[in-house]
C-alpha positions as a printed NumPy array, in Angstrom:
array([[  4.677, -10.994,  10.541],
       [  6.548,  -8.532,  12.756],
       [  4.944,  -9.764,  15.976],
       [  5.519, -13.505,  15.464],
       [  7.613, -14.288,  12.353],
       [  8.29 , -17.877,  13.427],
       [  4.644, -18.885,  13.068],
       [  4.651, -17.95 ,   9.359],
       [  7.84 , -19.807,   8.413],
       [  5.925, -22.953,   7.269],
       [  3.717, -20.801,   5.049],
       [  6.774, -19.109,   3.502],
       [  8.436, -22.495,   2.913],
       [  5.307, -23.777,   1.152],
       [  5.237, -20.72 ,  -1.128],
       [  8.93 , -21.079,  -2.031],
       [  8.444, -24.808,  -2.753],
       [  5.716, -23.922,  -5.247],
       [  8.031, -21.343,  -6.835],
       [ 10.875, -23.89 ,  -7.069],
       [  8.628, -26.492,  -8.699],
       [  7.254, -23.943, -11.139],
       [ 10.762, -22.778, -12.075],
       [ 11.962, -26.343, -12.697],
       [  9.216, -26.962, -15.254],
       [  9.101, -25.656, -18.812],
       [  6.272, -23.338, -19.849],
       [  5.391, -21.701, -23.144],
       [  4.456, -18.416, -21.481],
       [  6.1  , -18.457, -18.033],
       [  4.94 , -16.107, -15.301],
       [  7.648, -14.175, -13.499],
       [  7.873, -15.115,  -9.832],
       [  9.526, -13.022,  -7.144],
       [ 11.427, -15.209,  -4.705],
       [ 12.433, -14.257,  -1.192],
       [ 14.723, -15.589,   1.491],
       [ 13.367, -17.195,   4.65 ],
       [ 16.515, -16.454,   6.62 ],
       [ 17.673, -12.866,   7.196],
       [ 20.507, -11.907,   4.848],
       [ 23.155,  -9.921,   6.761],
       [ 24.726,  -6.951,   5.042],
       [ 28.451,  -6.798,   4.27 ],
       [ 28.561,  -3.019,   4.721],
       [ 30.278,  -1.422,   7.688],
       [ 28.227,  -1.648,  10.856],
       [ 26.962,   1.318,  12.814],
       [ 28.168,   1.36 ,  16.408],
       [ 26.569,   3.373,  19.18 ],
       [ 28.343,   6.161,  21.023],
       [ 27.405,   6.23 ,  24.689],
       [ 28.721,   8.503,  27.46 ],
       [ 31.14 ,   5.772,  28.558],
       [ 33.01 ,   5.551,  25.23 ],
       [ 32.271,   8.814,  23.427],
       [ 35.376,  10.615,  24.745],
       [ 37.704,   7.795,  23.743],
       [ 36.223,   7.292,  20.275],
       [ 36.17 ,  11.012,  19.481],
       [ 39.551,  11.849,  21.032],
       [ 38.098,  14.529,  23.316],
       [ 40.622,  15.593,  25.979],
       [ 38.638,  18.319,  27.753],
       [ 37.593,  18.125,  31.375],
       [ 33.871,  17.749,  32.014],
       [ 32.576,  18.752,  35.431],
       [ 30.173,  16.455,  37.212],
       [ 26.556,  17.545,  36.815],
       [ 24.473,  17.561,  39.974],
       [ 21.246,  15.62 ,  39.878],
       [ 20.24 ,  12.41 ,  38.107],
       [ 22.831,  10.435,  36.169],
       [ 21.264,  11.197,  32.787],
       [ 22.082,  14.897,  33.309],
       [ 25.78 ,  14.062,  33.45 ],
       [ 25.401,  11.935,  30.301],
       [ 23.775,  14.851,  28.513],
       [ 26.542,  17.159,  29.754],
       [ 29.169,  14.839,  28.216],
       [ 27.421,  14.831,  24.835],
       [ 26.906,  18.602,  24.962],
       [ 30.579,  19.298,  25.704],
       [ 31.971,  16.849,  23.131],
       [ 29.746,  17.84 ,  20.186],
       [ 28.782,  21.293,  18.945],
       [ 25.03 ,  21.178,  19.352],
       [ 24.873,  24.889,  18.557],
       [ 24.901,  23.927,  14.879],
       [ 21.666,  22.026,  15.522],
       [ 20.   ,  25.129,  16.946],
       [ 20.678,  24.374,  20.639],
       [ 22.179,  27.527,  22.146],
       [ 22.878,  26.46 ,  25.741],
       [ 22.829,  23.435,  28.017],
       [ 19.634,  24.683,  29.632],
       [ 18.045,  24.853,  26.189],
       [ 19.417,  21.36 ,  25.658],
       [ 17.312,  20.104,  28.58 ],
       [ 14.126,  22.139,  28.115],
       [ 13.438,  21.764,  24.394],
       [ 10.449,  19.525,  25.103],
       [  8.677,  22.427,  26.812],
       [  8.617,  24.277,  23.477],
       [  7.602,  21.045,  21.667],
       [ 10.961,  20.867,  19.914],
       [ 12.804,  17.591,  19.168],
       [ 14.61 ,  16.39 ,  22.293],
       [ 18.001,  14.686,  22.033],
       [ 17.619,  11.016,  22.89 ],
       [ 21.165,  10.554,  24.219],
       [ 22.016,   8.115,  21.441],
       [ 24.475,   8.523,  18.55 ],
       [ 25.315,   6.009,  15.799],
       [ 28.378,   6.1  ,  13.549],
       [ 30.068,   3.93 ,  10.934],
       [ 33.284,   5.953,  10.879],
       [ 32.069,   8.265,   8.107],
       [ 28.696,   9.667,   9.12 ],
       [ 27.017,  10.182,  12.467],
       [ 23.319,   9.822,  13.241],
       [ 22.039,  11.915,  16.146],
       [ 18.834,  10.336,  17.431],
       [ 16.148,  12.74 ,  18.645],
       [ 12.974,  11.804,  20.473],
       [  9.936,  11.733,  18.24 ],
       [  7.304,  14.36 ,  18.903],
       [  3.728,  14.336,  17.606],
       [  3.853,  15.547,  13.996],
       [  2.109,  18.833,  13.239],
       [ -1.251,  18.598,  11.584],
       [ -0.694,  18.662,   7.845],
       [ -3.226,  20.892,   6.112],
       [ -4.07 ,  19.642,   2.629],
       [ -5.901,  22.219,   0.547],
       [ -7.806,  21.579,  -2.669],
       [ -8.63 ,  23.808,  -5.612],
       [-12.296,  24.392,  -4.583],
       [-11.026,  25.864,  -1.293],
       [ -9.792,  28.901,  -3.254],
       [-13.009,  29.625,  -5.158],
       [-13.827,  33.323,  -5.481],
       [-10.788,  34.417,  -3.457],
       [ -9.099,  36.682,  -6.   ],
       [ -9.984,  39.798,  -4.001],
       [ -8.459,  38.289,  -0.865],
       [ -5.318,  36.932,  -2.506],
       [ -4.848,  39.834,  -4.902],
       [ -1.328,  39.79 ,  -6.278],
       [  0.198,  38.176,  -3.236],
       [  0.399,  34.751,  -4.933],
       [  1.871,  33.498,  -8.18 ],
       [ -0.135,  30.598,  -9.657],
       [  1.76 ,  27.558, -10.969],
       [  0.142,  24.51 , -12.578],
       [  1.939,  21.228, -11.838],
       [  1.352,  17.852, -13.467],
       [  3.104,  14.905, -11.737],
       [  4.087,  11.807, -13.681],
       [  6.436,   8.858, -14.081],
       [  8.457,   9.721, -17.194],
       [  8.66 ,  13.356, -16.095],
       [  8.601,  13.671, -12.316],
       [  7.103,  17.154, -12.481],
       [  5.938,  19.443, -15.295],
       [  4.906,  23.004, -14.458],
       [  3.349,  25.865, -16.408],
       [  2.55 ,  29.406, -15.309],
       [  0.227,  30.362, -18.154],
       [ -2.017,  29.195, -20.984],
       [ -2.414,  29.842, -24.685],
       [  0.247,  31.163, -27.04 ],
       [  1.459,  33.843, -24.639],
       [  4.982,  33.831, -23.235],
       [  5.156,  32.01 , -19.9  ],
       [  7.536,  29.737, -18.027],
       [  7.337,  25.946, -18.388],
       [  9.606,  23.663, -16.373],
       [ 10.233,  19.929, -16.389],
       [ 12.291,  17.459, -14.386],
       [ 12.527,  14.064, -16.052],
       [ 13.314,  10.771, -14.358],
       [ 16.828,  10.802, -15.801],
       [ 17.433,  14.36 , -14.561],
       [ 16.031,  13.434, -11.151],
       [ 18.54 ,  10.591, -10.858],
       [ 21.369,  12.702, -12.278],
       [ 20.859,  15.419,  -9.653],
       [ 21.287,  12.852,  -6.883],
       [ 24.314,  11.289,  -8.589],
       [ 22.859,   7.777,  -8.266],
       [ 23.685,   6.832, -11.861],
       [ 27.354,   7.797, -11.543],
       [ 27.738,   5.998,  -8.226],
       [ 26.119,   2.856,  -9.629],
       [ 28.35 ,   3.004, -12.702],
       [ 31.458,   3.465, -10.568],
       [ 30.441,   0.533,  -8.352],
       [ 30.006,  -1.757, -11.367],
       [ 33.429,  -0.727, -12.697],
       [ 34.966,  -1.385,  -9.3  ],
       [ 33.355,  -4.84 ,  -9.186],
       [ 34.701,  -5.662, -12.643],
       [ 38.257,  -4.513, -11.799],
       [ 38.596,  -5.997,  -8.284],
       [ 40.268,  -9.429,  -8.471],
       [ 39.903, -12.07 ,  -5.769],
       [ 41.813, -15.334,  -5.33 ],
       [ 39.528, -18.259,  -4.55 ],
       [ 40.35 , -21.116,  -2.188],
       [ 41.372, -23.318,  -5.137],
       [ 43.819, -20.683,  -6.417],
       [ 41.638, -19.416,  -9.258],
       [ 41.386, -15.663,  -9.807],
       [ 38.018, -14.029, -10.498],
       [ 36.479, -10.597, -10.279],
       [ 34.061,  -9.493,  -7.603],
       [ 31.351,  -9.254, -10.262],
       [ 31.777, -12.901, -11.297],
       [ 31.952, -13.976,  -7.671],
       [ 28.649, -12.317,  -6.754],
       [ 26.933, -13.728,  -9.848],
       [ 28.049, -17.306,  -9.087],
       [ 27.118, -17.348,  -5.401],
       [ 24.274, -19.809,  -4.723],
       [ 20.97 , -18.22 ,  -3.867],
       [ 19.359, -18.118,  -0.448],
       [ 15.884, -17.819,  -1.984],
       [ 15.11 , -21.506,  -1.719],
       [ 13.355, -23.931,   0.611],
       [ 15.869, -26.754,   0.1  ],
       [ 17.879, -27.341,   3.272],
       [ 20.925, -28.665,   1.393],
       [ 21.046, -25.722,  -1.006],
       [ 20.575, -23.294,   1.856],
       [ 23.419, -24.875,   3.862],
       [ 25.726, -24.81 ,   0.832],
       [ 24.832, -21.181,   0.142],
       [ 25.602, -20.158,   3.729],
       [ 28.974, -21.938,   3.653],
       [ 29.895, -20.247,   0.373],
       [ 28.892, -16.824,   1.657],
       [ 30.938, -17.312,   4.825],
       [ 34.015, -18.404,   2.851],
       [ 33.986, -15.113,   0.907],
       [ 32.942, -12.93 ,   3.829],
       [ 36.401, -11.39 ,   4.31 ],
       [ 36.636, -10.407,   0.633],
       [ 33.158,  -8.865,   0.704],
       [ 33.887,  -6.943,   3.92 ],
       [ 37.095,  -5.566,   2.4  ],
       [ 35.308,  -4.545,  -0.793],
       [ 32.482,  -2.797,   1.075],
       [ 34.844,  -0.884,   3.333],
       [ 35.271,   2.741,   4.287],
       [ 35.03 ,   3.973,   0.682],
       [ 31.64 ,   2.356,   0.244],
       [ 30.47 ,   3.997,   3.478],
       [ 31.484,   7.375,   2.064],
       [ 29.509,   6.656,  -1.102],
       [ 26.462,   5.683,   0.955],
       [ 26.688,   8.962,   2.84 ],
       [ 26.954,  10.891,  -0.426],
       [ 23.945,   8.943,  -1.687],
       [ 21.965,  10.166,   1.322],
       [ 23.106,  13.726,   0.651],
       [ 22.182,  13.299,  -3.015],
       [ 18.664,  12.196,  -2.098],
       [ 18.126,  15.286,   0.037],
       [ 19.658,  17.513,  -2.648],
       [ 17.395,  16.038,  -5.336],
       [ 14.207,  16.672,  -3.375],
       [ 15.162,  20.254,  -2.495],
       [ 16.384,  21.053,  -6.023],
       [ 13.202,  19.724,  -7.623],
       [ 11.091,  21.761,  -5.207],
       [ 13.135,  24.869,  -6.071],
       [ 12.562,  24.236,  -9.781],
       [  8.82 ,  24.106,  -9.106],
       [  8.725,  27.303,  -7.062],
       [ 11.298,  29.62 ,  -8.655],
       [ 13.067,  27.829, -11.499],
       [ 15.995,  26.698,  -9.356],
       [ 19.463,  26.183, -10.729],
       [ 18.248,  24.386, -13.834],
       [ 16.399,  27.422, -15.208],
       [ 18.736,  30.133, -13.881],
       [ 21.642,  30.82 , -16.221],
       [ 23.48 ,  32.892, -13.611],
       [ 23.654,  29.92 , -11.226],
       [ 24.216,  27.26 , -13.851],
       [ 27.608,  25.592, -13.982],
       [ 28.891,  26.936, -17.278],
       [ 31.649,  24.332, -17.498],
       [ 29.052,  21.547, -17.698],
       [ 27.083,  22.987, -20.643],
       [ 27.945,  21.044, -23.781],
       [ 26.047,  22.602, -26.677],
       [ 27.626,  25.579, -28.404],
       [ 29.892,  26.155, -25.419],
       [ 32.556,  28.204, -27.192],
       [ 30.069,  30.321, -29.139],
       [ 27.996,  31.047, -26.053],
       [ 31.085,  31.888, -23.995],
       [ 32.311,  34.385, -26.58 ],
       [ 28.925,  36.075, -26.816],
       [ 28.685,  36.217, -23.035],
       [ 32.118,  37.849, -22.85 ],
       [ 31.038,  40.398, -25.445],
       [ 27.913,  41.273, -23.486],
       [ 29.99 ,  41.581, -20.323],
       [ 32.447,  43.919, -22.055],
       [ 29.565,  46.072, -23.231],
       [ 28.084,  46.014, -19.731],
       [ 31.455,  47.084, -18.29 ],
       [ 31.644,  49.984, -20.74 ],
       [ 28.149,  51.092, -19.793],
       [ 29.106,  50.889, -16.129],
       [ 32.193,  53.043, -16.679],
       [ 30.174,  55.603, -18.655],
       [ 27.476,  55.77 , -15.976],
       [ 30.154,  56.023, -13.278],
       [ 31.816,  58.963, -15.068],
       [ 28.46 ,  60.734, -15.442],
       [ 27.675,  60.055, -11.789],
       [ 30.969,  61.553, -10.588],
       [ 30.443,  64.591, -12.828],
       [ 26.951,  65.196, -11.432],
       [ 28.197,  64.589,  -7.875],
       [ 30.924,  67.196,  -8.426],
       [ 28.392,  69.699,  -9.741],
       [ 26.171,  69.069,  -6.713],
       [ 29.122,  69.645,  -4.379],
       [ 30.034,  72.954,  -6.083],
       [ 26.394,  74.041,  -6.122],
       [ 26.046,  73.333,  -2.404],
       [ 29.112,  75.469,  -1.698],
       [ 27.625,  78.313,  -3.75 ],
       [ 24.301,  77.874,  -1.927],
       [ 26.114,  78.178,   1.395],
       [ 27.76 ,  81.422,   0.208],
       [ 24.428,  82.807,  -0.984],
       [ 22.793,  81.864,   2.343],
       [ 25.571,  83.682,   4.184],
       [ 25.168,  86.772,   1.995],
       [ 21.387,  86.799,   2.471],
       [ 21.807,  86.503,   6.231],
       [ 24.314,  89.397,   6.272],
       [ 22.043,  91.639,   4.167],
       [ 19.074,  90.865,   6.402],
       [ 21.106,  91.949,   9.438],
       [ 22.104,  95.252,   7.76 ],
       [ 18.433,  96.052,   7.059],
       [ 19.289,  99.012,   4.829],
       [ 16.814, 100.508,   2.34 ],
       [ 19.288, 100.734,  -0.535],
       [ 20.084,  96.959,  -0.292],
       [ 16.495,  95.674,  -0.561],
       [ 16.654,  95.203,  -4.355],
       [ 19.951,  93.384,  -4.11 ],
       [ 18.508,  91.154,  -1.314],
       [ 15.484,  90.259,  -3.456],
       [ 17.796,  89.27 ,  -6.312],
       [ 19.829,  87.083,  -3.992],
       [ 16.693,  85.345,  -2.774],
       [ 15.529,  84.669,  -6.353],
       [ 18.974,  83.293,  -7.136],
       [ 18.705,  81.022,  -4.077],
       [ 15.33 ,  79.68 ,  -5.268],
       [ 16.771,  78.998,  -8.731],
       [ 19.73 ,  77.209,  -7.175],
       [ 17.303,  75.071,  -5.116],
       [ 15.499,  73.958,  -8.261],
       [ 18.788,  73.156,  -9.984],
       [ 19.941,  71.246,  -6.911],
       [ 16.784,  69.128,  -6.851],
       [ 17.178,  68.26 , -10.538],
       [ 20.808,  67.294, -10.037],
       [ 19.942,  65.123,  -7.006],
       [ 17.281,  63.308,  -9.061],
       [ 19.82 ,  62.8  , -11.846],
       [ 22.357,  61.501,  -9.315],
       [ 19.847,  58.989,  -7.933],
       [ 18.934,  57.868, -11.458],
       [ 22.568,  57.295, -12.387],
       [ 23.164,  55.448,  -9.118],
       [ 20.172,  53.173,  -9.787],
       [ 21.322,  52.523, -13.367],
       [ 24.818,  51.693, -12.189],
       [ 23.591,  49.237,  -9.567],
       [ 21.206,  47.703, -12.107],
       [ 24.04 ,  47.206, -14.604],
       [ 26.32 ,  45.898, -11.88 ],
       [ 23.864,  43.245, -10.682],
       [ 22.026,  42.651, -13.935],
       [ 21.977,  39.431, -15.894],
       [ 23.956,  38.829, -19.09 ],
       [ 20.94 ,  37.163, -20.717],
       [ 19.654,  38.781, -23.868],
       [ 16.683,  41.043, -23.39 ],
       [ 14.481,  39.087, -25.801],
       [ 15.18 ,  35.889, -23.835],
       [ 14.352,  37.265, -20.413],
       [ 10.6  ,  36.942, -21.008],
       [ 11.024,  33.194, -21.513],
       [ 13.356,  32.789, -18.58 ],
       [ 12.251,  30.167, -16.063],
       [ 12.387,  32.342, -12.945],
       [ 11.378,  35.639, -14.584],
       [  7.959,  35.95 , -12.925],
       [  9.102,  34.936,  -9.447],
       [  9.573,  37.807,  -7.008],
       [ 10.205,  38.033,  -3.314],
       [  6.812,  39.657,  -2.744],
       [  4.662,  36.784,  -4.062],
       [  4.058,  33.329,  -2.629],
       [  3.852,  30.45 ,  -5.15 ],
       [  0.37 ,  28.9  ,  -5.34 ],
       [  0.971,  25.402,  -6.751],
       [ -2.011,  23.679,  -8.379],
       [ -0.676,  20.157,  -7.741],
       [ -2.312,  17.364,  -9.746],
       [ -3.839,  14.719,  -7.475],
       [ -3.665,  11.873,  -9.995],
       [ -0.492,  10.329,  -8.517],
       [ -1.636,  10.385,  -4.903],
       [ -1.846,   6.894,  -3.41 ],
       [ -0.096,   5.196,  -6.358],
       [  3.22 ,   4.387,  -4.679],
       [  2.505,   0.659,  -4.958],
       [  1.677,   0.787,  -8.691],
       [  4.886,  -0.267, -10.436],
       [  5.623,   0.672, -14.044],
       [  8.664,  -1.002, -15.563],
       [ 11.554,   1.414, -16.05 ],
       [ 10.219,   4.256, -13.902],
       [ 10.7  ,   4.995, -10.191],
       [  7.823,   4.771,  -7.754],
       [  6.837,   7.394,  -5.204],
       [  9.018,  10.291,  -6.39 ],
       [  6.112,  12.659,  -6.985],
       [  4.656,  12.027,  -3.534],
       [  8.069,  12.751,  -1.997],
       [  8.098,  16.117,  -3.771],
       [  4.501,  16.743,  -2.683],
       [  5.338,  16.07 ,   0.973],
       [  8.346,  18.383,   0.726],
       [  6.16 ,  21.144,  -0.725],
       [  3.667,  20.608,   2.102],
       [  6.548,  21.016,   4.557],
       [  7.444,  24.295,   2.871],
       [  3.787,  25.285,   3.038],
       [  3.945,  24.802,   6.81 ],
       [  6.803,  27.329,   6.822],
       [  4.73 ,  29.791,   4.725],
       [  7.031,  29.467,   1.698],
       [  4.33 ,  28.256,  -0.691],
       [  0.714,  27.08 ,  -0.876],
       [ -0.212,  23.688,  -2.355],
       [ -3.713,  23.256,  -3.789],
       [ -4.489,  19.687,  -4.893],
       [ -6.34 ,  19.646,  -8.2  ],
       [ -8.413,  16.946,  -9.87 ],
       [ -6.672,  15.861, -13.087],
       [ -9.824,  14.804, -14.942],
       [ -9.268,  15.336, -18.723],
       [ -6.442,  17.818, -18.109],
       [ -4.066,  15.983, -20.449],
       [ -6.685,  15.373, -23.168],
       [ -8.395,  18.774, -23.49 ],
       [ -6.463,  21.453, -25.378],
       [ -5.739,  24.354, -23.037],
       [ -6.202,  26.862, -25.903],
       [ -9.37 ,  25.824, -27.778],
       [-10.78 ,  23.411, -25.139],
       [-11.355,  20.571, -27.609],
       [-10.51 ,  16.935, -26.991],
       [ -7.26 ,  15.807, -28.61 ],
       [ -6.297,  12.319, -29.835],
       [ -2.817,  10.851, -29.574],
       [ -0.355,  11.883, -32.252],
       [  0.202,   9.256, -34.962],
       [  3.755,   8.914, -36.289],
       [  4.675,   6.14 , -38.728],
       [  1.285,   4.482, -38.197],
       [  1.893,   4.3  , -34.443],
       [  0.288,   6.328, -31.684],
       [  2.636,   8.331, -29.454],
       [  1.253,   8.484, -25.928],
       [  3.347,  11.489, -24.846],
       [  2.103,  13.753, -27.666],
       [ -1.346,  15.092, -28.456],
       [ -2.456,  16.598, -31.771],
       [ -5.021,  19.403, -31.869],
       [ -6.765,  19.632, -35.258],
       [ -8.424,  22.938, -34.381],
       [ -5.145,  24.664, -33.434],
       [ -3.173,  22.67 , -36.037],
       [ -0.319,  21.845, -33.692],
       [  1.182,  19.014, -31.645],
       [  1.491,  19.579, -27.904],
       [  3.242,  17.751, -25.106],
       [  0.754,  15.811, -22.993],
       [  2.295,  16.786, -19.637],
       [  2.724,  20.471, -20.505],
       [ -0.859,  20.627, -21.716],
       [ -2.007,  19.101, -18.41 ],
       [  0.068,  21.604, -16.409],
       [ -1.469,  24.523, -18.326],
       [ -4.939,  23.128, -17.652],
       [ -4.069,  22.924, -13.934],
       [ -3.171,  26.598, -14.112],
       [ -6.46 ,  27.362, -15.902],
       [ -8.496,  25.481, -13.289],
       [ -6.866,  27.4  , -10.437],
       [ -7.208,  30.807, -12.111],
       [-10.843,  30.098, -12.976],
       [-11.555,  29.142,  -9.375],
       [ -9.833,  32.264,  -8.03 ],
       [-11.996,  34.405, -10.301],
       [-15.14 ,  32.767,  -8.9  ],
       [-16.035,  30.965, -12.152],
       [-15.498,  27.459, -10.785],
       [-13.948,  24.621, -12.747],
       [-14.107,  25.072, -16.555],
       [-16.955,  23.108, -18.151],
       [-14.623,  21.402, -20.631],
       [-12.755,  19.844, -17.682],
       [-15.825,  18.974, -15.603],
       [-17.509,  15.604, -15.227],
       [-21.018,  17.007, -15.608]])
């Protein structure tokens, strides 16, 4: 189709004719058909124009003088781009580095920039991608002695309703569990708010038609004839109608819409990175210190008052520790002065070397030893008070009994997250489920693999066989929970444990169990094996 689209136009017309005939007839149980347009449908958004060395100075308003670069003409073009834009922010330190990045197999600037007046796209030459190493759970069998405590195991179950569900433990013990639902995933990117704002703008933007009638942009777009047809007359009428309203559409999708598109791109990047942070260390969602307190809705006033009370108590403890620290520091200073005097007296008595002063000299030496012991104790006390003060100063205001259940409690800077990533969603980007996005889990997986290449985590793909159906505590098979004579797919009921568990969280805990069992050299648990 890409090589010779014209040869397939008759086939596309025949398919659309069948769709048109089927849609004109009445059926008891109609099948939904997905039409398409034969002709390309141009966008009404602002176009991207290219910035070349001939027009980049005029379009950017650069008034500096650029000296002519000796050598081929492309060197002078690169010099213009390098002087106009700050490539240092892209990691290019000098013009020589600008020209020799390919020698270090780094992306090379292509000499091509696109802009729509809001954002700018710097085009870099594509280099061969690094080999992506995909590890699997059996690769870590019997490696506990090698890994030791350098890695922190996390079980991850991907899904559609919940993009990711993680667990860092099993059983009834206290461990962190984290989830990012589809709604949260879209809320982080801001796509829902932008879509809502766009619909409001369509409903409140009024346009005067050629016949003098006034209608909203929403009504106009809903009444435009479709281009998804094979009828020549309908297609011609549709094109004429679209051209008659082209000015209104171009005005509506102006500079403001370009800004929203750029924010949508930023939101997509932010969503992927935030979700990966939630997987690895709890991220902003599970960190109360980084959470936006103004956006919390439940028990806001009560929580704020209790937080203020804990902060007041923390401030009082800080002041008390500070006063004790200054008192001990003053005692150490006085003791050091006395030690200096005693050292001077001992040195003077040793120089006299008289027989009648030997007893007095021995007493001075014993006093010096006692002062040394006191000094060491006071220094230890000073260090303890200093540590306590810094701990109180940088400590969290979370209650002590809640810290064990905190999302990022077990994450330290000395351990690398070992993510047991469920492989059930791999290769399912084309499987559509109504109401849920497609491909989000694989996007997160690729981002984690990119972080693995930078030695920030390790991803071990894990077979999901029976992980959501076997109880992670008693290892018995669980049926779906029945509520009001209806089975609930998202919940499982364990008769042996007498409790109802979340299907995804149970699967994540089983992922954790599979990885820990493999690290210990026991292989995959028998309850989760096919044999």
